[in-house]
Tab-separated table of N, CA and C in Angstrom:
chain	number	residue	atom	x	y	z
A	1	ALA	N	-3.676	3.769	0.793
A	1	ALA	CA	-3.502	4.389	-0.481
A	1	ALA	C	-4.587	5.424	-0.897
A	2	GLU	N	-5.909	5.142	-0.536
A	2	GLU	CA	-6.761	6.024	-1.104
A	2	GLU	C	-6.541	7.317	-0.569
A	3	ARG	N	-5.823	7.490	0.620
A	3	ARG	CA	-5.665	9.020	1.008
A	3	ARG	C	-4.339	9.427	0.293
A	4	VAL	N	-3.749	8.720	-0.447
A	4	VAL	CA	-2.652	9.380	-1.093
A	4	VAL	C	-3.595	9.753	-2.390
A	5	PHE	N	-4.424	9.011	-3.113
A	5	PHE	CA	-5.131	9.589	-3.921
A	5	PHE	C	-5.751	11.073	-3.991
A	6	ASP	N	-6.413	10.882	-2.712
A	6	ASP	CA	-6.966	12.292	-2.213
A	6	ASP	C	-5.728	13.381	-2.357
A	7	ALA	N	-4.609	13.042	-1.563
A	7	ALA	CA	-3.868	13.653	-1.270
A	7	ALA	C	-3.457	14.437	-2.707
A	8	LEU	N	-3.310	13.747	-3.858
A	8	LEU	CA	-2.882	14.348	-5.206
A	8	LEU	C	-3.986	15.129	-5.615
A	9	MET	N	-5.048	14.466	-5.612
A	9	MET	CA	-6.086	15.498	-6.005
A	9	MET	C	-6.036	16.987	-5.436
A	10	GLU	N	-5.869	16.887	-4.132
A	10	GLU	CA	-5.867	18.226	-3.563
A	10	GLU	C	-4.613	18.941	-4.006
A	11	ARG	N	-3.502	18.344	-4.660
A	11	ARG	CA	-2.492	19.190	-4.988
A	11	ARG	C	-2.739	19.336	-6.539
A	12	GLY	N	-3.848	19.332	-7.311
A	12	GLY	CA	-4.175	19.354	-7.991
A	12	GLY	C	-3.960	18.433	-9.698
A	13	TRP	N	-3.500	17.094	-9.117
A	13	TRP	CA	-3.704	16.121	-9.759
A	13	TRP	C	-4.839	15.494	-10.322
A	14	ARG	N	-5.026	15.367	-11.303
A	14	ARG	CA	-6.804	14.856	-11.756
A	14	ARG	C	-6.431	13.385	-12.242
A	15	LEU	N	-7.860	12.525	-11.487
A	15	LEU	CA	-7.788	11.398	-11.965
A	15	LEU	C	-8.098	11.212	-13.398
A	16	LEU	N	-7.948	10.340	-13.854
A	16	LEU	CA	-8.123	10.442	-15.617
A	16	LEU	C	-9.488	9.084	-15.510
A	17	ASP	N	-10.404	9.213	-16.338
A	17	ASP	CA	-11.404	8.476	-16.177
A	17	ASP	C	-10.945	6.869	-16.939
A	18	PRO	N	-11.211	5.580	-16.662
A	18	PRO	CA	-10.868	4.529	-16.761
A	18	PRO	C	-10.879	4.422	-18.229
A	19	SER	N	-11.817	4.928	-18.845
A	19	SER	CA	-11.882	4.987	-20.961
A	19	SER	C	-11.076	5.767	-20.982
A	20	ASP	N	-10.258	6.727	-20.644
A	20	ASP	CA	-9.777	7.615	-21.061
A	20	ASP	C	-8.407	6.797	-21.714
A	21	ALA	N	-7.644	7.095	-22.844
A	21	ALA	CA	-6.599	6.538	-23.286
A	21	ALA	C	-5.503	6.679	-23.282
A	22	ARG	N	-5.469	7.691	-22.075
A	22	ARG	CA	-4.194	8.257	-21.435
A	22	ARG	C	-4.061	7.305	-20.150
A	23	THR	N	-5.189	6.334	-19.532
A	23	THR	CA	-4.996	5.793	-18.476
A	23	THR	C	-4.013	4.387	-18.817
A	24	TYR	N	-3.258	4.489	-17.727
A	24	TYR	CA	-1.947	3.577	-17.820
A	24	TYR	C	-2.705	1.914	-17.761
A	25	GLY	N	-2.402	0.833	-18.312
A	25	GLY	CA	-2.822	-0.212	-17.677
A	25	GLY	C	-2.567	-1.384	-19.251
A	26	HIS	N	-3.416	-2.240	-19.129
A	26	HIS	CA	-2.938	-3.132	-19.926
A	26	HIS	C	-4.766	-3.221	-20.695
A	27	PRO	N	-4.923	-2.771	-22.020
A	27	PRO	CA	-5.682	-2.947	-22.857
A	27	PRO	C	-6.650	-4.353	-22.410
A	28	GLY	N	-7.907	-4.366	-22.257
A	28	GLY	CA	-9.003	-5.071	-21.806
A	28	GLY	C	-8.567	-6.130	-20.663
A	29	SER	N	-7.817	-5.737	-19.508
A	29	SER	CA	-7.411	-5.888	-18.772
A	29	SER	C	-7.388	-5.124	-17.627
A	30	LEU	N	-6.027	-5.276	-16.734
A	30	LEU	CA	-5.990	-4.416	-15.618
A	30	LEU	C	-5.686	-3.011	-15.912
A	31	GLN	N	-6.225	-1.939	-15.390
A	31	GLN	CA	-6.074	-0.646	-15.426
A	31	GLN	C	-5.818	0.023	-14.215
A	32	TYR	N	-4.727	0.932	-13.967
A	32	TYR	CA	-4.398	1.638	-12.908
A	32	TYR	C	-4.750	2.930	-12.698
A	33	ALA	N	-5.183	3.206	-11.383
A	33	ALA	CA	-5.343	4.458	-11.069
A	33	ALA	C	-4.585	4.942	-11.693
A	34	THR	N	-4.560	6.520	-12.798
A	34	THR	CA	-3.817	7.242	-13.343
A	34	THR	C	-4.221	8.865	-13.062
A	35	PHE	N	-3.177	8.916	-12.531
A	35	PHE	CA	-3.145	10.774	-12.317
A	35	PHE	C	-2.368	11.603	-13.125
A	36	GLU	N	-2.995	12.655	-13.580
A	36	GLU	CA	-2.279	13.663	-14.579
A	36	GLU	C	-2.392	14.757	-14.205
A	37	HIS	N	-1.074	15.595	-14.131
A	37	HIS	CA	-0.594	17.076	-14.113
A	37	HIS	C	0.134	17.217	-14.728
A	38	SER	N	0.104	18.577	-15.327
A	38	SER	CA	1.258	19.295	-15.912
A	38	SER	C	2.101	18.540	-16.930
A	39	GLY	N	1.501	17.359	-17.839
A	39	GLY	CA	1.976	16.821	-18.481
A	39	GLY	C	3.139	15.210	-17.827
A	40	ILE	N	2.670	15.128	-16.589
A	40	ILE	CA	2.917	13.841	-16.110
A	40	ILE	C	1.990	13.040	-15.944
A	41	ARG	N	2.146	11.670	-15.972
A	41	ARG	CA	0.603	10.761	-15.253
A	41	ARG	C	1.726	9.868	-14.521
A	42	LEU	N	1.005	9.670	-13.320
A	42	LEU	CA	1.322	8.448	-12.497
A	42	LEU	C	0.453	7.525	-12.485
A	43	GLY	N	0.683	6.353	-12.888
A	43	GLY	CA	-0.323	4.900	-12.765
A	43	GLY	C	0.206	4.266	-11.516
A	44	LEU	N	-0.871	4.435	-10.407
A	44	LEU	CA	-0.793	3.882	-9.336
A	44	LEU	C	-1.995	2.435	-8.786
A	45	GLY	N	-1.139	1.408	-8.064
A	45	GLY	CA	-1.884	0.609	-8.153
A	45	GLY	C	-2.084	0.534	-6.324
A	46	LYS	N	-3.440	0.088	-5.847
A	46	LYS	CA	-3.606	0.065	-4.177
A	46	LYS	C	-2.718	-1.357	-3.871
A	47	ALA	N	-2.631	-1.200	-2.764
A	47	ALA	CA	-2.283	-2.383	-2.063
A	47	ALA	C	-1.596	-3.482	-2.472
A	48	GLU	N	-0.498	-2.689	-3.523
A	48	GLU	CA	0.206	-3.467	-4.445
A	48	GLU	C	1.569	-3.569	-4.197
A	49	SER	N	2.602	-4.534	-4.164
A	49	SER	CA	3.983	-4.612	-4.072
A	49	SER	C	4.614	-5.067	-5.311
A	50	LEU	N	6.063	-4.690	-5.219
A	50	LEU	CA	6.987	-5.712	-6.474
A	50	LEU	C	7.664	-6.876	-5.150
A	51	ILE	N	7.875	-7.970	-5.864
A	51	ILE	CA	8.963	-8.696	-5.267
A	51	ILE	C	9.497	-9.323	-6.751
A	52	VAL	N	10.796	-10.282	-6.476
A	52	VAL	CA	11.761	-10.742	-8.007
A	52	VAL	C	11.680	-12.571	-7.346
A	53	LYS	N	11.314	-12.883	-8.188
A	53	LYS	CA	10.995	-14.316	-7.833
A	53	LYS	C	12.131	-14.824	-9.385
A	54	PHE	N	12.657	-15.857	-9.506
A	54	PHE	CA	13.533	-16.342	-10.282
A	54	PHE	C	14.027	-15.358	-11.233
A	55	GLY	N	14.247	-14.035	-10.974
A	55	GLY	CA	15.008	-13.377	-12.072
A	55	GLY	C	14.094	-12.542	-12.636
A	56	VAL	N	12.662	-12.292	-12.068
A	56	VAL	CA	11.255	-11.878	-12.856
A	56	VAL	C	10.782	-10.993	-11.727
A	57	VAL	N	10.376	-9.734	-12.343
A	57	VAL	CA	9.544	-8.789	-11.244
A	57	VAL	C	8.369	-9.239	-11.197
A	58	MET	N	7.784	-9.445	-10.325
A	58	MET	CA	6.201	-9.590	-10.162
A	58	MET	C	5.350	-8.909	-9.052
A	59	VAL	N	4.431	-8.522	-9.695
A	59	VAL	CA	3.279	-7.582	-8.824
A	59	VAL	C	2.645	-8.819	-7.596
A	60	GLN	N	2.511	-8.349	-6.392
A	60	GLN	CA	1.894	-9.557	-5.466
A	60	GLN	C	0.863	-8.287	-4.651
A	61	ALA	N	-0.171	-8.950	-4.375
A	61	ALA	CA	-0.899	-8.479	-3.158
A	61	ALA	C	-0.358	-7.608	-2.333
A	62	ALA	N	-0.648	-6.781	-1.306
A	62	ALA	CA	0.412	-6.499	-0.232
A	62	ALA	C	-0.630	-5.569	0.653
A	63	GLY	N	-0.294	-5.002	1.658
A	63	GLY	CA	-1.378	-4.056	2.677
A	63	GLY	C	-1.428	-2.712	2.185
A	64	PRO	N	-2.600	-2.464	3.108
A	64	PRO	CA	-3.028	-1.018	2.561
A	64	PRO	C	-2.236	0.014	2.689
A	65	ALA	N	-1.093	-0.012	3.069
A	65	ALA	CA	0.112	0.696	3.350
A	65	ALA	C	1.018	0.404	2.124
A	66	ASP	N	0.669	-0.091	1.085
A	66	ASP	CA	1.783	-0.416	0.382
A	66	ASP	C	1.198	0.462	-1.010
A	67	LEU	N	2.282	0.871	-2.144
A	67	LEU	CA	1.421	1.291	-3.415
A	67	LEU	C	2.537	1.138	-4.509
A	68	LEU	N	2.016	0.575	-5.292
A	68	LEU	CA	2.979	0.319	-6.218
A	68	LEU	C	2.778	1.463	-7.857
A	69	VAL	N	4.011	1.800	-7.827
A	69	VAL	CA	3.997	3.264	-9.191
A	69	VAL	C	4.300	2.321	-10.264
A	70	ALA	N	3.032	1.811	-10.747
A	70	ALA	CA	3.022	1.147	-12.265
A	70	ALA	C	3.521	1.991	-13.337
A	71	ALA	N	3.507	3.371	-13.171
A	71	ALA	CA	3.911	3.791	-14.490
A	71	ALA	C	4.253	5.647	-13.853
A	72	LEU	N	5.483	5.961	-14.370
A	72	LEU	CA	5.560	7.374	-14.292
A	72	LEU	C	6.071	7.720	-15.470
A	73	LEU	N	5.129	8.557	-15.883
A	73	LEU	CA	4.913	8.879	-17.616
A	73	LEU	C	5.186	10.094	-17.984
A	74	VAL	N	6.159	10.581	-18.838
A	74	VAL	CA	6.603	12.269	-18.591
A	74	VAL	C	6.041	12.475	-20.581
A	75	ASP	N	5.207	13.605	-20.637
A	75	ASP	CA	5.061	13.602	-22.150
A	75	ASP	C	6.327	14.042	-23.249
A	76	LYS	N	6.043	13.755	-24.122
A	76	LYS	CA	7.322	13.865	-24.757
A	76	LYS	C	8.286	14.963	-24.646
A	77	ALA	N	7.224	15.974	-25.057
A	77	ALA	CA	7.759	17.575	-25.313
A	77	ALA	C	8.187	18.088	-24.037
A	78	LEU	N	7.878	17.378	-22.889
A	78	LEU	CA	8.645	17.887	-21.560
A	78	LEU	C	9.541	16.837	-21.134
A	79	LYS	N	10.435	16.005	-21.737
A	79	LYS	CA	11.578	14.837	-21.261
A	79	LYS	C	12.847	15.969	-21.322
A	80	ARG	N	13.393	15.282	-20.009
A	80	ARG	CA	14.889	16.075	-19.678
A	80	ARG	C	14.684	17.406	-18.980
A	81	GLN	N	13.604	17.758	-18.640
A	81	GLN	CA	13.327	18.960	-17.750
A	81	GLN	C	13.205	18.525	-15.984
A	82	GLY	N	12.846	17.354	-15.788
A	82	GLY	CA	13.299	17.392	-14.264
A	82	GLY	C	11.781	17.370	-13.915
A	83	ARG	N	10.787	17.444	-14.698
A	83	ARG	CA	9.527	17.107	-14.233
A	83	ARG	C	9.057	15.502	-13.631
A	84	GLY	N	9.833	14.584	-14.031
A	84	GLY	CA	9.330	13.091	-13.721
A	84	GLY	C	10.346	13.322	-12.097
A	85	ARG	N	11.168	13.786	-12.076
A	85	ARG	CA	11.507	13.928	-10.665
A	85	ARG	C	10.892	14.453	-9.573
A	86	ALA	N	10.075	15.742	-9.983
A	86	ALA	CA	9.631	16.114	-9.394
A	86	ALA	C	8.238	15.926	-8.918
A	87	ALA	N	7.809	14.989	-9.931
A	87	ALA	CA	6.410	14.277	-9.592
A	87	ALA	C	6.607	13.063	-8.083
A	88	LEU	N	7.674	12.785	-8.802
A	88	LEU	CA	8.206	11.231	-7.763
A	88	LEU	C	8.289	11.938	-6.143
A	89	GLN	N	9.069	13.187	-6.279
A	89	GLN	CA	9.596	13.952	-4.770
A	89	GLN	C	7.990	14.397	-4.064
A	90	GLU	N	7.324	14.959	-5.215
A	90	GLU	CA	5.851	15.277	-4.981
A	90	GLU	C	5.251	13.895	-3.987
A	91	LEU	N	5.434	12.943	-4.945
A	91	LEU	CA	4.338	11.404	-4.050
A	91	LEU	C	5.521	11.282	-3.154
A	92	ASN	N	6.744	11.070	-2.858
A	92	ASN	CA	6.962	10.614	-1.993
A	92	ASN	C	6.959	11.376	-0.629
A	93	ALA	N	6.831	12.932	-0.973
A	93	ALA	CA	6.279	13.554	0.173
A	93	ALA	C	4.874	12.975	1.142
A	94	ILE	N	4.263	12.455	0.016
A	94	ILE	CA	2.646	12.472	0.362
A	94	ILE	C	2.771	11.289	0.869
A	95	ALA	N	3.413	10.219	0.373
A	95	ALA	CA	3.573	8.976	1.288
A	95	ALA	C	4.594	8.734	2.278
A	96	ASP	N	5.315	9.547	2.639
A	96	ASP	CA	5.890	9.944	4.048
A	96	ASP	C	4.883	10.553	5.252
A	97	ALA	N	4.266	11.332	4.760
A	97	ALA	CA	3.044	11.893	5.656
A	97	ALA	C	2.061	10.854	6.179
A	98	LEU	N	1.900	9.979	4.775
A	98	LEU	CA	1.044	8.858	5.560
A	98	LEU	C	1.398	7.555	5.672
A	99	GLY	N	2.511	7.729	5.637
A	99	GLY	CA	2.927	6.169	6.469
A	99	GLY	C	2.823	4.968	5.117
A	100	VAL	N	3.258	5.643	3.796
A	100	VAL	CA	3.018	4.390	2.901
A	100	VAL	C	4.572	4.176	1.813
A	101	THR	N	4.606	2.567	1.946
A	101	THR	CA	5.653	2.434	1.248
A	101	THR	C	5.562	1.915	-0.448
A	102	LEU	N	6.446	2.816	-0.953
A	102	LEU	CA	6.185	2.435	-2.809
A	102	LEU	C	7.006	1.633	-3.129
A	103	TYR	N	6.705	0.770	-4.188
A	103	TYR	CA	7.324	-0.097	-5.293
A	103	TYR	C	7.415	0.938	-6.659
A	104	ILE	N	8.572	0.515	-7.385
A	104	ILE	CA	8.565	0.899	-8.777
A	104	ILE	C	9.516	-0.009	-9.352
A	105	GLU	N	9.633	-0.438	-10.688
A	105	GLU	CA	10.274	-0.894	-11.775
A	105	GLU	C	10.909	-0.108	-12.544
A	106	PRO	N	12.388	-0.039	-12.547
A	106	PRO	CA	12.882	0.559	-13.549
A	106	PRO	C	12.720	0.259	-14.989
A	107	ALA	N	11.739	0.156	-15.548
A	107	ALA	CA	11.277	-0.219	-16.560
A	107	ALA	C	10.660	0.766	-17.776
A	108	PRO	N	11.607	1.091	-19.126
A	108	PRO	CA	11.121	1.960	-20.093
A	108	PRO	C	9.663	1.448	-20.608
A	109	LEU	N	8.793	2.482	-20.451
A	109	LEU	CA	7.276	2.029	-20.500
A	109	LEU	C	6.838	2.863	-21.963
A	110	GLU	N	7.470	3.749	-22.803
A	110	GLU	CA	7.574	4.314	-24.249
A	110	GLU	C	8.884	3.923	-24.448
A	111	LYS	N	8.519	4.331	-26.372
A	111	LYS	CA	9.925	4.414	-26.907
A	111	LYS	C	10.542	5.789	-26.495
A	112	TRP	N	10.407	6.541	-26.387
A	112	TRP	CA	10.877	7.665	-26.082
A	112	TRP	C	11.160	7.762	-24.206
A	113	GLY	N	11.095	6.475	-23.521
A	113	GLY	CA	11.187	6.631	-22.193
A	113	GLY	C	12.906	6.467	-21.951
A	114	ALA	N	13.040	6.833	-20.556
A	114	ALA	CA	14.577	6.915	-20.331
A	114	ALA	C	14.869	5.640	-20.286
A	115	PRO	N	16.278	5.120	-20.683
A	115	PRO	CA	16.610	3.999	-20.442
A	115	PRO	C	16.796	3.627	-19.150
A	116	ARG	N	16.866	2.068	-18.986
A	116	ARG	CA	16.376	1.079	-17.555
A	116	ARG	C	17.704	2.039	-16.738
A	117	ALA	N	19.096	2.126	-16.921
A	117	ALA	CA	20.015	2.316	-16.285
A	117	ALA	C	19.667	3.917	-15.810
A	118	GLN	N	19.228	4.765	-16.714
A	118	GLN	CA	18.834	6.188	-16.044
A	118	GLN	C	18.077	6.214	-15.191
A	119	LEU	N	16.819	5.396	-15.500
A	119	LEU	CA	15.592	5.126	-14.127
A	119	LEU	C	16.311	4.871	-13.198
A	120	LYS	N	17.246	3.866	-13.062
A	120	LYS	CA	18.101	3.463	-11.615
A	120	LYS	C	18.541	4.266	-10.918
A	121	LYS	N	18.887	5.308	-11.671
A	121	LYS	CA	19.636	6.410	-11.112
A	121	LYS	C	18.573	7.251	-10.429
A	122	LEU	N	17.891	7.629	-11.226
A	122	LEU	CA	16.984	8.258	-10.639
A	122	LEU	C	16.199	7.856	-9.489
A	123	TYR	N	15.146	6.567	-9.670
A	123	TYR	CA	14.847	5.956	-8.074
A	123	TYR	C	15.701	6.089	-6.841
A	124	HIS	N	17.152	5.501	-7.355
A	124	HIS	CA	18.158	5.812	-6.445
A	124	HIS	C	18.211	7.184	-5.481
A	125	SER	N	18.328	8.057	-6.320
A	125	SER	CA	18.201	9.246	-6.243
A	125	SER	C	17.628	10.195	-5.481
A	126	CYS	N	16.105	9.382	-5.502
A	126	CYS	CA	14.825	9.706	-4.518
A	126	CYS	C	14.558	9.109	-3.675
A	127	GLY	N	15.692	8.182	-3.280
A	127	GLY	CA	15.515	7.504	-1.728
A	127	GLY	C	15.077	6.035	-1.791
A	128	TYR	N	15.226	5.664	-3.249
A	128	TYR	CA	14.523	4.213	-3.567
A	128	TYR	C	15.677	3.641	-3.602
A	129	HIS	N	15.236	1.959	-3.032
A	129	HIS	CA	16.085	1.140	-2.806
A	129	HIS	C	16.088	-0.221	-3.601
A	130	PRO	N	16.991	-0.760	-3.990
A	130	PRO	CA	16.697	-2.134	-4.727
A	130	PRO	C	16.102	-3.250	-3.766
A	131	VAL	N	15.334	-3.792	-4.593
A	131	VAL	CA	14.966	-5.149	-3.499
A	131	VAL	C	15.527	-6.480	-3.963
A	132	ASP	N	16.270	-6.415	-4.915
A	132	ASP	CA	17.358	-7.701	-5.497
A	132	ASP	C	18.779	-6.738	-5.797
A	133	ALA	N	19.683	-7.815	-5.862
A	133	ALA	CA	20.991	-7.519	-6.006
A	133	ALA	C	21.033	-6.726	-7.715
A	134	GLU	N	20.165	-6.934	-8.611
A	134	GLU	CA	20.113	-6.629	-9.944
A	134	GLU	C	19.626	-5.067	-10.049
A	135	ALA	N	18.876	-5.008	-8.977
A	135	ALA	CA	18.208	-3.425	-8.974
A	135	ALA	C	16.941	-3.784	-9.805
A	136	ARG	N	16.316	-5.126	-9.936
A	136	ARG	CA	15.518	-5.265	-10.961
A	136	ARG	C	14.147	-4.065	-10.932
A	137	ALA	N	14.101	-4.021	-9.212
A	137	ALA	CA	12.644	-3.295	-8.422
A	137	ALA	C	13.178	-2.768	-7.518
A	138	PHE	N	12.247	-1.406	-6.884
A	138	PHE	CA	13.032	-0.913	-6.138
A	138	PHE	C	11.737	-0.597	-4.718
A	139	VAL	N	11.987	-0.353	-3.726
A	139	VAL	CA	11.048	-0.069	-2.402
A	139	VAL	C	11.474	1.433	-2.080
A	140	ARG	N	10.698	2.073	-1.336
A	140	ARG	CA	10.724	3.360	-0.849
A	140	ARG	C	9.937	3.267	0.515
A	141	PRO	N	10.266	2.933	1.718
A	141	PRO	CA	9.811	2.702	2.938
A	141	PRO	C	9.311	4.298	3.430
A	142	PRO	N	8.132	4.430	3.887
A	142	PRO	CA	8.515	6.044	4.633
A	142	PRO	C	9.337	6.450	5.412
A	143	LEU	N	9.722	7.828	5.357
A	143	LEU	CA	10.814	8.538	5.684
A	143	LEU	C	10.281	8.440	7.689
A	144	ALA	N	11.381	8.000	8.411
A	144	ALA	CA	10.965	7.835	10.067
A	144	ALA	C	11.012	9.598	10.222
A	145	GLY	N	9.880	10.003	11.324
A	145	GLY	CA	9.720	11.248	11.840
A	145	GLY	C	8.595	12.269	10.729
A	146	THR	N	8.123	11.585	9.959
A	146	THR	CA	7.302	12.359	8.811
A	146	THR	C	5.963	11.863	9.299
A	147	THR	N	5.304	12.771	9.571
A	147	THR	CA	3.345	12.854	9.708
A	147	THR	C	2.854	13.935	9.439
A	148	GLY	N	1.873	13.639	9.224
A	148	GLY	CA	0.710	14.621	8.449
A	148	GLY	C	1.331	15.437	7.412
A	149	LEU	N	0.005	15.920	6.278
A	149	LEU	CA	0.525	16.460	5.209
A	149	LEU	C	0.435	18.044	5.719
A	150	ALA	N	1.796	18.539	4.915
A	150	ALA	CA	1.721	19.785	5.201
A	150	ALA	C	0.668	20.828	4.291
A	151	THR	N	-0.058	21.621	4.849
A	151	THR	CA	-1.055	22.192	3.938
A	151	THR	C	-0.080	23.881	3.567
A	152	SER	N	-0.827	23.969	2.549
A	152	SER	CA	-0.288	25.093	1.649
A	152	SER	C	-1.096	26.571	1.613
């Protein structure tokens, strides 16, 4: 997952300082590595995955090739412009090149966030698959045949 972080920074994403109010997490406890680029923030958890137990989505420790997308946040003024999709596709391409499996939960994180049904459609259209029948969490294994990061 560390290589995913490096690849994001090489592509112009900025890692926010943990003390920055825009860093995603829970005040006073867990914070996620949060990357920002052009009004989009990605909160990422290394070696974490999602499971559904008794109908509840839970974060669990996982392997070094697993990465939790804890947050995909789009600035309010930039909503409905395809920027969240583009950021997710960029992350997918990096994960494919590095052999990383991504996990994400379709949960609105802001008052003005997309509704759960819309998030499910977005994630499915970007190659994520539900981990349970109710699609409470999604997983995206790296695509076969993709190796190495493309340079630009």
